[in-house]
mmCIF file of C-alpha atoms in Angstrom:
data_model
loop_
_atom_site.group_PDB
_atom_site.id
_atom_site.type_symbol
_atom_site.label_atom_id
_atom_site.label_comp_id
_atom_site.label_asym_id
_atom_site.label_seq_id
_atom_site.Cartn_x
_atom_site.Cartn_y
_atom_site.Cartn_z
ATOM 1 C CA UNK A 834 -6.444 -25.149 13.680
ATOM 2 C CA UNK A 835 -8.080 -22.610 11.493
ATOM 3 C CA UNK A 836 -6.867 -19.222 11.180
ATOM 4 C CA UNK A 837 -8.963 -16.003 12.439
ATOM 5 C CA UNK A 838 -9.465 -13.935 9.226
ATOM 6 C CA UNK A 839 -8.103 -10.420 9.347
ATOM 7 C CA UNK A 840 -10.787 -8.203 7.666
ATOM 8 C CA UNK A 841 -9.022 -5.460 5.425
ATOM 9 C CA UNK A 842 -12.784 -4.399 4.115
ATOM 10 C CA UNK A 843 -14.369 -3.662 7.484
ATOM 11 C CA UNK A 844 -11.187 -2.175 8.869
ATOM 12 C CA UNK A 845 -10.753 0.099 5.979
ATOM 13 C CA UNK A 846 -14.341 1.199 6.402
ATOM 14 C CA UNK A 847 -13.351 2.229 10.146
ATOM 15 C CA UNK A 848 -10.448 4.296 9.075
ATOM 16 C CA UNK A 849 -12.668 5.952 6.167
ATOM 17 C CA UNK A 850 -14.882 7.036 9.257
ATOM 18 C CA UNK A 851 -12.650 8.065 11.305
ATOM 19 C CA UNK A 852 -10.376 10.168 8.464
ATOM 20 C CA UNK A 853 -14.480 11.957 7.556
ATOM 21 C CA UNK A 854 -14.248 13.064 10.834
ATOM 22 C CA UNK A 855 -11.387 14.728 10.223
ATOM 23 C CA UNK A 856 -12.159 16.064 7.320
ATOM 24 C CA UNK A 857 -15.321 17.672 8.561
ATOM 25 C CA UNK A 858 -13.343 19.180 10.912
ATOM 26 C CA UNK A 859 -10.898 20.896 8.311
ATOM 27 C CA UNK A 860 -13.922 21.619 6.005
ATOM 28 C CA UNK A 861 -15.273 23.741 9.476
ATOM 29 C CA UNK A 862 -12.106 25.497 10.116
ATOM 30 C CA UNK A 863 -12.019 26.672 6.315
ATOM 31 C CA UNK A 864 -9.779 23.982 4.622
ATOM 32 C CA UNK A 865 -11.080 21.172 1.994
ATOM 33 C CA UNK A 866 -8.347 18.606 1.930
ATOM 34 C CA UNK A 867 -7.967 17.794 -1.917
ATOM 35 C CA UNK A 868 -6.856 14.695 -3.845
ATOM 36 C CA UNK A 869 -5.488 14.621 -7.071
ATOM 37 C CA UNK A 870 -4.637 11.174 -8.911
ATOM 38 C CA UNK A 871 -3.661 11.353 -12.618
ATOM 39 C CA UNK A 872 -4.430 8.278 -14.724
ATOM 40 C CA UNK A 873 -2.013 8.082 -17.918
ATOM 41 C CA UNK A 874 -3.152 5.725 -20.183
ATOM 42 C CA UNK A 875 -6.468 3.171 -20.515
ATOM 43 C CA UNK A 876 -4.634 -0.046 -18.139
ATOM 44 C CA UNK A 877 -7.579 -1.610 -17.336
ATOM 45 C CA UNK A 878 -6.114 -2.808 -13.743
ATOM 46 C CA UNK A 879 -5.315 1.209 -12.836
ATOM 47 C CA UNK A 880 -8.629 2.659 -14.555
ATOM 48 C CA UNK A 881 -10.479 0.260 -11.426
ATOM 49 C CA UNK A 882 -8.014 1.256 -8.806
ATOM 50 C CA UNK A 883 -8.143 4.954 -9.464
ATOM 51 C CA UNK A 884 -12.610 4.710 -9.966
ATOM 52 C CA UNK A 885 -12.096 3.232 -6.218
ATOM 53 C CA UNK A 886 -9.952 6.007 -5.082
ATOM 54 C CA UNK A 887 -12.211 8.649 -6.296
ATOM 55 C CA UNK A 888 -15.270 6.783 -4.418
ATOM 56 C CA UNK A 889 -13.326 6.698 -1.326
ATOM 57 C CA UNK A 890 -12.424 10.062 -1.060
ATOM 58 C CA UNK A 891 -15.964 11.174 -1.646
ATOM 59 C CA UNK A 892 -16.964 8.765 1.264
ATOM 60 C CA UNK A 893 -14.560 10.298 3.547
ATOM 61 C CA UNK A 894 -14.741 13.772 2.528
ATOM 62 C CA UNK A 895 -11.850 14.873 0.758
ATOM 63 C CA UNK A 896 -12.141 16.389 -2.572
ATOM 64 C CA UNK A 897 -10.677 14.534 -4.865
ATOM 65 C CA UNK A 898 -9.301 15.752 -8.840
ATOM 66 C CA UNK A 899 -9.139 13.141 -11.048
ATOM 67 C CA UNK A 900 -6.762 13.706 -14.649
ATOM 68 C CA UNK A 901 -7.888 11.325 -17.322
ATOM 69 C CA UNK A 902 -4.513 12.039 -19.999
ATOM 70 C CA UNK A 903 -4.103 9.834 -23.007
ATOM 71 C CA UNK A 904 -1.543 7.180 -23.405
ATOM 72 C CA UNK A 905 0.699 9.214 -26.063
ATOM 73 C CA UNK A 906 1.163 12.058 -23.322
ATOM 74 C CA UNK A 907 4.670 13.153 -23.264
ATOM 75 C CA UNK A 908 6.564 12.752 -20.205
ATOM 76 C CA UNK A 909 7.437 16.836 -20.171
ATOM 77 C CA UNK A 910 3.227 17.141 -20.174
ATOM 78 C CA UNK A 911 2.844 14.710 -17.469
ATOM 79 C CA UNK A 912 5.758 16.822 -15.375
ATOM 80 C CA UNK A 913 4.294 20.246 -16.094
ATOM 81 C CA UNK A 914 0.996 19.171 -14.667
ATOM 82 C CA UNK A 915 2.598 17.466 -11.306
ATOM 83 C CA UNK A 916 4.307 20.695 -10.583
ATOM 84 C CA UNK A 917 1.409 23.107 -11.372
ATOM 85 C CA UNK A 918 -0.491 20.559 -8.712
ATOM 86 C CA UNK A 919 2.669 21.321 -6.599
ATOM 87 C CA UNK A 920 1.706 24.412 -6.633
ATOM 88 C CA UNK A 921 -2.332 24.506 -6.415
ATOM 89 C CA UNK A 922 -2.578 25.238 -2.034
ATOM 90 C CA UNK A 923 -5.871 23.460 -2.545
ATOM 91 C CA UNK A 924 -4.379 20.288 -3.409
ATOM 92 C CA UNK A 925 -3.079 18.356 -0.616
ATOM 93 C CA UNK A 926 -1.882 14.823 -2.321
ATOM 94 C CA UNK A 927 -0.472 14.321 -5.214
ATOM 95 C CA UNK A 928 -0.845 10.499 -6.647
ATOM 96 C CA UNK A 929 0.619 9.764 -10.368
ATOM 97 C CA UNK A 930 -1.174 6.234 -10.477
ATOM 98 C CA UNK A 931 1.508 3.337 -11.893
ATOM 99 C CA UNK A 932 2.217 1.829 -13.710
ATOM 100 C CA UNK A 933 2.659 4.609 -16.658
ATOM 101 C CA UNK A 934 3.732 4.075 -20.019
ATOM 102 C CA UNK A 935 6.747 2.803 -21.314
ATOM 103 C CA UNK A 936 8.165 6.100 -22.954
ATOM 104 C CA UNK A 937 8.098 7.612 -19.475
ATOM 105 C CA UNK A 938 10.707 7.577 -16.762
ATOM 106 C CA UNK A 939 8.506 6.613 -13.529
ATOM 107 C CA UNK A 940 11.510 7.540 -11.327
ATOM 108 C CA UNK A 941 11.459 10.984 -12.392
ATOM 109 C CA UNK A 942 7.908 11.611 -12.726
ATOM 110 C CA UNK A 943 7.467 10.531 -8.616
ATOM 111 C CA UNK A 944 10.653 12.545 -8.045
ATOM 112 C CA UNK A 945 8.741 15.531 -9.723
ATOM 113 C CA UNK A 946 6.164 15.067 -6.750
ATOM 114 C CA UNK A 947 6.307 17.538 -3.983
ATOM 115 C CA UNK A 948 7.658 15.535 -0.913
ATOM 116 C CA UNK A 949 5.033 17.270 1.360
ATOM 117 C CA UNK A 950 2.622 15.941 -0.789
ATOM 118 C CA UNK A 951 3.629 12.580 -1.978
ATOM 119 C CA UNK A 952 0.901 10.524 -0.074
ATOM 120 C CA UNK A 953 2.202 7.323 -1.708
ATOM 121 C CA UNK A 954 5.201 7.818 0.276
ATOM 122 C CA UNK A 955 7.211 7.199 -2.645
ATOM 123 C CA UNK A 956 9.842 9.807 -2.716
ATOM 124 C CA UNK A 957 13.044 9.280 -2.418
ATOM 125 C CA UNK A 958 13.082 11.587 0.578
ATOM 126 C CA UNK A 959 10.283 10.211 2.340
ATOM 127 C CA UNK A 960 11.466 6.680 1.680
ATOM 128 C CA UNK A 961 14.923 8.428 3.050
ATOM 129 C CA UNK A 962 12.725 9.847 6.545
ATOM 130 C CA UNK A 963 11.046 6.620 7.034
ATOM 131 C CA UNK A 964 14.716 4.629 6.898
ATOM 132 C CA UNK A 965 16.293 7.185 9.676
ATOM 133 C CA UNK A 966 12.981 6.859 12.030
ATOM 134 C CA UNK A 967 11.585 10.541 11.099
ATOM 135 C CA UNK A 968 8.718 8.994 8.333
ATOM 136 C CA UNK A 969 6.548 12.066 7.037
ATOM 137 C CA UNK A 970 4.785 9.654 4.789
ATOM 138 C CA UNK A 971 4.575 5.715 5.108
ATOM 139 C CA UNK A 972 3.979 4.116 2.149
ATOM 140 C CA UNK A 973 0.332 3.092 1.740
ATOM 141 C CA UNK A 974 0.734 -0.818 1.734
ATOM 142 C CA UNK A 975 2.834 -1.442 4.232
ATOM 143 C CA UNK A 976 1.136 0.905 6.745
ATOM 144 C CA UNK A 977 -1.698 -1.008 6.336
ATOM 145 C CA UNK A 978 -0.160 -4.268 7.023
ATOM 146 C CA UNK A 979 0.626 -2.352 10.338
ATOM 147 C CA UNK A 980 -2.731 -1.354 11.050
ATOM 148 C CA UNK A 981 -3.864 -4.734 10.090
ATOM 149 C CA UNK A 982 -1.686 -6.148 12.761
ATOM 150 C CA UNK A 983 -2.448 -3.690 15.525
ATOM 151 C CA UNK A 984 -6.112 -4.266 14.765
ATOM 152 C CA UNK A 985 -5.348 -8.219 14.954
ATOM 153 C CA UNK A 986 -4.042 -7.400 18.405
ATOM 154 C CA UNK A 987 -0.397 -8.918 17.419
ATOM 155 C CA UNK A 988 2.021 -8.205 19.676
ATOM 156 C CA UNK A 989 5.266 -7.374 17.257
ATOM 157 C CA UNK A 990 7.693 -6.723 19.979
ATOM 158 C CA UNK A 991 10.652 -9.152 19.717
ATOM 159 C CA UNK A 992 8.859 -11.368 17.370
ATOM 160 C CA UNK A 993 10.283 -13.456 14.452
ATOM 161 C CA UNK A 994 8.965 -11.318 11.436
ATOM 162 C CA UNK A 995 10.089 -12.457 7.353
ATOM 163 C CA UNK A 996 9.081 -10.188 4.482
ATOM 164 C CA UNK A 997 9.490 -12.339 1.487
ATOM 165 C CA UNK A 998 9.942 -9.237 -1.477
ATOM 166 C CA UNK A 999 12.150 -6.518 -1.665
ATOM 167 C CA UNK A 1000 10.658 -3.998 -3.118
ATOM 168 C CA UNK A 1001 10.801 -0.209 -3.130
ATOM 169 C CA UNK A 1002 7.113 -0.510 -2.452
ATOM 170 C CA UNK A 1003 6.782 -2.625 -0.288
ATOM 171 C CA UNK A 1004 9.468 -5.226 0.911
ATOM 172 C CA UNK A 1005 11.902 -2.685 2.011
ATOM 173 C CA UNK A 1006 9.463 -0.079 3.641
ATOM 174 C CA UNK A 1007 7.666 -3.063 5.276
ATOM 175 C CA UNK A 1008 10.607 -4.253 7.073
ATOM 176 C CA UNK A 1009 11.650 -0.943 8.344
ATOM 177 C CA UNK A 1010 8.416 -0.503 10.103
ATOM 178 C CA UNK A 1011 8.550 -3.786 11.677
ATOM 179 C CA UNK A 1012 12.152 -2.841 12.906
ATOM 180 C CA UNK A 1013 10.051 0.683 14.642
ATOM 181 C CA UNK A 1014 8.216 -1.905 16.132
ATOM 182 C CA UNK A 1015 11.198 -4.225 17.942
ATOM 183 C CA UNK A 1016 10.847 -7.282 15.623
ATOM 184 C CA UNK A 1017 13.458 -9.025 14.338
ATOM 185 C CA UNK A 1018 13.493 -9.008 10.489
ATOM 186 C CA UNK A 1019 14.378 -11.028 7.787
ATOM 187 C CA UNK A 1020 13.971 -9.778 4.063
ATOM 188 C CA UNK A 1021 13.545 -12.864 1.378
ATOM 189 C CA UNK A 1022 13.306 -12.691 -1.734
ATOM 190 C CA UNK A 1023 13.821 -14.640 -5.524
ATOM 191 C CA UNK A 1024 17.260 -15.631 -4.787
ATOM 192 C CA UNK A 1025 16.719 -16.878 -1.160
ATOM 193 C CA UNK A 1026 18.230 -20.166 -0.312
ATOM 194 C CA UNK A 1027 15.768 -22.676 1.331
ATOM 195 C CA UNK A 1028 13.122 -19.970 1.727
ATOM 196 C CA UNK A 1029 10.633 -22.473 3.218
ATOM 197 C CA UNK A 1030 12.815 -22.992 5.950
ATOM 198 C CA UNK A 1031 13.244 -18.778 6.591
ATOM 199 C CA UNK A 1032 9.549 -19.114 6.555
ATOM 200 C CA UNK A 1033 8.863 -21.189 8.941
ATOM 201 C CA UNK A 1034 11.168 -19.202 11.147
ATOM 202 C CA UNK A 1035 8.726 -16.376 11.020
ATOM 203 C CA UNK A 1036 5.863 -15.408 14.089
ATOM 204 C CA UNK A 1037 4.726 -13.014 11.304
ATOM 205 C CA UNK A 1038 5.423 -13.679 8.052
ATOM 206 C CA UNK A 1039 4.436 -11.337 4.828
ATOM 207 C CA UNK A 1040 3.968 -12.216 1.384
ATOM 208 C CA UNK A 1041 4.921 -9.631 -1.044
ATOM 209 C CA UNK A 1042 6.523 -11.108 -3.820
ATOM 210 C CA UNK A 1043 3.672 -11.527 -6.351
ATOM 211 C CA UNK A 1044 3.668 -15.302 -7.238
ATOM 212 C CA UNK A 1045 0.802 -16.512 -7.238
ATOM 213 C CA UNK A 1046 -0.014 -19.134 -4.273
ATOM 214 C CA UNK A 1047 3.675 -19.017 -3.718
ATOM 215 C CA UNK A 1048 3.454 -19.730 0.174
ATOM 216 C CA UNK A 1049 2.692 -22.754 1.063
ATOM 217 C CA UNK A 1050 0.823 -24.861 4.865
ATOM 218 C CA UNK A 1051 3.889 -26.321 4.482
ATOM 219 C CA UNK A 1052 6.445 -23.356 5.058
ATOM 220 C CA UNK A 1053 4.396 -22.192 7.768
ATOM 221 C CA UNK A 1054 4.810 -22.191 11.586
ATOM 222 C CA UNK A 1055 2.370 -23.418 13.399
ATOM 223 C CA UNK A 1056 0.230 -20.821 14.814
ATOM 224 C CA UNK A 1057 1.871 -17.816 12.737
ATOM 225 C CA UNK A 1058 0.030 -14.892 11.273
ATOM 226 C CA UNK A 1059 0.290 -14.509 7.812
ATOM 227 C CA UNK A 1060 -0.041 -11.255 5.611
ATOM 228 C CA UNK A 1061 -0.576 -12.335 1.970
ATOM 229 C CA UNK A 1062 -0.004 -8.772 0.081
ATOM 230 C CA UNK A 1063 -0.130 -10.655 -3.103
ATOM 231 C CA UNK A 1064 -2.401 -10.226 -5.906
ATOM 232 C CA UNK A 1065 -2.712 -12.584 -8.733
ATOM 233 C CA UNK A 1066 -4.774 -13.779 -12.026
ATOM 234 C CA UNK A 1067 -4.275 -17.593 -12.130
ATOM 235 C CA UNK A 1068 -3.561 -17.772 -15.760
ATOM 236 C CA UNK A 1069 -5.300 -21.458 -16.191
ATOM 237 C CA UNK A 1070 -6.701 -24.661 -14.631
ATOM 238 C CA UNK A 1071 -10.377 -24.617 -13.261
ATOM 239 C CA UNK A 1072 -9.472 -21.563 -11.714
ATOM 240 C CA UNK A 1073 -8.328 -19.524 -14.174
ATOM 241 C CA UNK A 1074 -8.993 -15.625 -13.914
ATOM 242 C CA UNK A 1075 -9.966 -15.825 -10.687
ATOM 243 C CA UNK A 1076 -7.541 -13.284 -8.171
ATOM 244 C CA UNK A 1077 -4.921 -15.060 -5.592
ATOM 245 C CA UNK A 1078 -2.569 -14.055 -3.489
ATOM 246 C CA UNK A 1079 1.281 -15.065 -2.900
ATOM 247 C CA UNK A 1080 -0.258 -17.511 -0.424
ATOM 248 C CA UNK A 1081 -2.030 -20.755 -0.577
ATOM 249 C CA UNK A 1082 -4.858 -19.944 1.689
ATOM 250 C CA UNK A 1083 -6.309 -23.297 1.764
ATOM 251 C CA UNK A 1084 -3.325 -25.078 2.771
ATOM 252 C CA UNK A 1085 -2.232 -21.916 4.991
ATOM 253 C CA UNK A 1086 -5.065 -20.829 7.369
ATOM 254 C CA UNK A 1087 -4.936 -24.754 8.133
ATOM 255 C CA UNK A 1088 -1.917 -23.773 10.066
ATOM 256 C CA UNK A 1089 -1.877 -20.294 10.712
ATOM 257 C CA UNK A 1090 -3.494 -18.783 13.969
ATOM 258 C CA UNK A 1091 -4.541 -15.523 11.578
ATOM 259 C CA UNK A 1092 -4.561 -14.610 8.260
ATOM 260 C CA UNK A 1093 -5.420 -12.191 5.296
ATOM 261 C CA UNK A 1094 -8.016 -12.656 2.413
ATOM 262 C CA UNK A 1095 -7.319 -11.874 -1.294
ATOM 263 C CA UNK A 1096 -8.966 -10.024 -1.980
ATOM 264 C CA UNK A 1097 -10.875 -8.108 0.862
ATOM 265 C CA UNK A 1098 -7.226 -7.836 2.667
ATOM 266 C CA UNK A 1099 -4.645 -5.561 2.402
ATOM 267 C CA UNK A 1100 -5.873 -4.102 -1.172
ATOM 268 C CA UNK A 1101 -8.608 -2.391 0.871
ATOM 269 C CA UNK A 1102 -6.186 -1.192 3.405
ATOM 270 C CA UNK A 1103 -3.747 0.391 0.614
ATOM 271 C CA UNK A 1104 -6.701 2.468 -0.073
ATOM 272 C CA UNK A 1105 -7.652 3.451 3.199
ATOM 273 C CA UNK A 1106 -3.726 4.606 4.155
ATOM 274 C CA UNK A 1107 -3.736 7.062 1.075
ATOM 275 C CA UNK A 1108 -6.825 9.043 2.483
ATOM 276 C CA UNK A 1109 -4.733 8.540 5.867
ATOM 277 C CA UNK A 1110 -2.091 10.244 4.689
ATOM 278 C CA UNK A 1111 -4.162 12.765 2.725
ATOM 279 C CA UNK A 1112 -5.764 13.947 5.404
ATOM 280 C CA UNK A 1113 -2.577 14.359 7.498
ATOM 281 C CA UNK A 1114 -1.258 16.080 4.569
ATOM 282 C CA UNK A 1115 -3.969 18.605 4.678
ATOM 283 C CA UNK A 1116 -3.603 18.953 8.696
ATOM 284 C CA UNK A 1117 -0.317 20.043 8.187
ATOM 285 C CA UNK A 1118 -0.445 22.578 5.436
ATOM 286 C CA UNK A 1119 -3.629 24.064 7.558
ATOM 287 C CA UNK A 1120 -1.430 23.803 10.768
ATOM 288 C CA UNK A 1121 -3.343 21.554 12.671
ATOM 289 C CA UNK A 1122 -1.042 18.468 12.435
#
């Protein structure tokens, strides 16, 4: 068997089309949705992430404002700007891009975020709506594993699913929207006892704990389909620097009937769910969503 690949780059370049469309629209009836992503700091990782932000929101026409502020920004700065973005009406979303420096509280600064605009879906509020079945805002990653799978034509409804990773992030939200969606859930994570054998339980099975190659053929059923969120540097070997996932995708999509890339996966998708909920942001607040 080898595994279908599930394209997060040509599916992400769908849903930028389709969310341009909608902008245009908005644009037309006298709204520009708006984008604003402060960068804290010179991380090298976040300075490419945000640069591919900003391109995709001028490929999909939202207007986005980029703040550049220097590592030794105080925390107070970094919450007087959020709230005087709170308060712009031109500014839709609100993204404070992690992970910030270690002097700052990254708890409070998201908490600072307007819920109405917190297109990460971070909030404790909208992280609160999505857990009682009344989401305003999913959080980017796992709502594009969801579009991934709808696109992959996998049929979620009383299906095995295993999320191995717990996070705020991801684990956690992940498995609530599989539960929307009638599958049966279980959450792994570090401390898991015999998690091979949990995986191999699993129709779906997603990857989300960020060690690198962590899933093996070997913990897989036969004929699942397999989400690898991961993303990795392998630190040495002949492979060293090169990016990975949290699966082993030679030894995987062996077994697997359908599987992710890293990259060109989900990391596209996470991307192309913050202009998704950008652009419902701005539908709302112009009354059209």
């Amino acid at each position: 068997m080898t595994a279908k690949i599930i394209d997060g780059n040509a599916l992400a370049r769908q849903i930028r089309s389709e969310v341009a469309v909608r902008a245009a629209k908005l644009v037309t009836a006298g709204c520009t949705p708006g984008l604003a992503v402060i960068l804290v700091g010179e991380d090298p990782a976040s300075t490419v992430y945000v640069r591919h932000k900003v391109k995709d929101c001028e490929e999909s026409g939202i207007r986005s404002i980029l703040d550049r502020l220097p590592a030794d920004t105080t925390e107070e700065a970094l919450l007087a700007r959020v709230r005087e973005l709170n308060a712009d009406p031109s500014v839709h979303g609100v993204l404070v891009q992690l992970p910030l420096p270690k002097h700052m509280d990254s708890h409070r600064v998201i908490e600072a975020i307007a819920p109405e605009k917190d297109v990460d879906g971070f909030h404790v509020s909208n992280a609160g709506a999505l857990m009682t079945g009344t989401p305003r805002f999913r959080p980017c990653t796992p709502y594009g594993v969801m579009r991934m799978l709808d696109h992959a034509g996998v049929k979620l409804d009383g299906v095995e699913a295993v999320v191995v990773g717990r996070s705020n992030i991801v684990g956690k939200p992940q498995a609530m929207m599989l539960l929307e969606r009638n599958a049966t859930v279980t959450i792994c994570h570090s401390r898991t006892r015999d998690l091979a054998e949990h995986c191999r339980r699993a129709d779906v099975l997603i990857a989300a704990v960020g060690r690198a190659r962590m899933i093996t053929g070997d913990m897989v059923k036969p004929g699942a389909v397999v989400i690898d969120v991961g993303m990795n540097r392998i630190p040495d070997g002949p492979d060293a620097g090169k990016l990975c996932g949290d699966v082993d995708f030679d030894s995987v999509s062996k077994v697997a009937s359908a599987i992710t890339p890293v990259p060109g996966g989900v990391g596209p998708m996470t991307r192309a769910m913050l202009l998704v909920n950008t652009i419902e942001a701005a539908e709302r607040a112009a009354g059209r969503g």
